[in-house]
Amino acid sequence: ATIKQKYIEYLLEEGKKPASVYAFAKKLGLSESEFYTFYASFEAIESEFWIAIFQETLTQLQEDSTYQG
């Protein structure tokens, strides 16, 4: 699983953000510096998540004849 998938799983299970990048990375078996090679912050993960949701929604709308202009 990716860091993003594990972060979303953590949010769903715990109902809140991890206390720190250090604690979250440790839970994943990564060093804090390894986490930072992929993401600058938890907010960066969230941003990537919402962009993916938006893009998927837009693609579905573009493919649906009901929404064609």
C-alpha atoms as one frame of an Amber mdcrd trajectory, in Angstrom:
protein
   0.000   0.000   0.000   1.124   3.544  -0.645   1.686   6.250   1.935  -1.487
   7.945   0.693  -3.527   4.749   1.114  -2.130   4.208   4.604  -2.870   7.825
   5.543  -6.494   7.523   4.390  -6.790   4.231   6.279  -5.421   5.923   9.407
  -7.953   8.751   9.107 -10.825   6.300   8.692  -9.759   4.144  11.625  -8.663
   6.860  14.049 -10.971   9.695  13.001  -8.151  12.234  13.134  -4.762  13.055
  11.648  -1.686  11.349  13.067  -0.012  13.270  15.874   3.132  13.819  13.821
   4.882  12.807  10.626   7.457  11.035  12.778   4.831   8.883  14.534   3.014
   8.092  11.285   6.204   7.200   9.422   7.295   4.972  12.303   3.939   3.159
  12.157   4.576   2.507   8.457   8.108   1.290   9.083   9.643   4.335   7.375
  11.987   6.985   8.617  10.701  10.531   8.802  13.095  11.522   6.006  11.702
   8.744   3.772   8.200  10.165   4.271   9.435  13.599   3.247  10.882  12.247
  -0.013   7.278  11.599  -1.087   5.233  14.286   0.691   6.027  17.621   2.309
   3.187  17.300   4.824  -0.100  15.583   5.611  -1.793  18.444   3.756   0.108
  17.449   0.598  -1.374  13.943   0.844  -4.855  15.403   1.328  -4.414  17.722
  -1.627  -3.353  14.834  -3.869  -6.389  12.842  -2.677  -8.883  15.621  -3.473
  -7.306  16.316  -6.860  -7.694  12.627  -7.751 -11.356  12.676  -6.641 -11.997
  15.812  -8.738 -10.292  14.342 -11.814 -12.225  11.072 -11.543 -15.511  12.946
 -11.151 -14.740  15.164 -14.140 -13.863  12.141 -16.274 -17.125  10.426 -15.347
 -19.132  13.552 -16.154 -17.410  13.956 -19.519 -18.257  10.350 -20.402 -21.922
  10.670 -19.341 -24.207  11.780 -22.180 -26.544  13.457 -19.686 -23.904  16.107
 -18.987 -22.809  16.720 -22.564 -23.319  20.307 -23.708
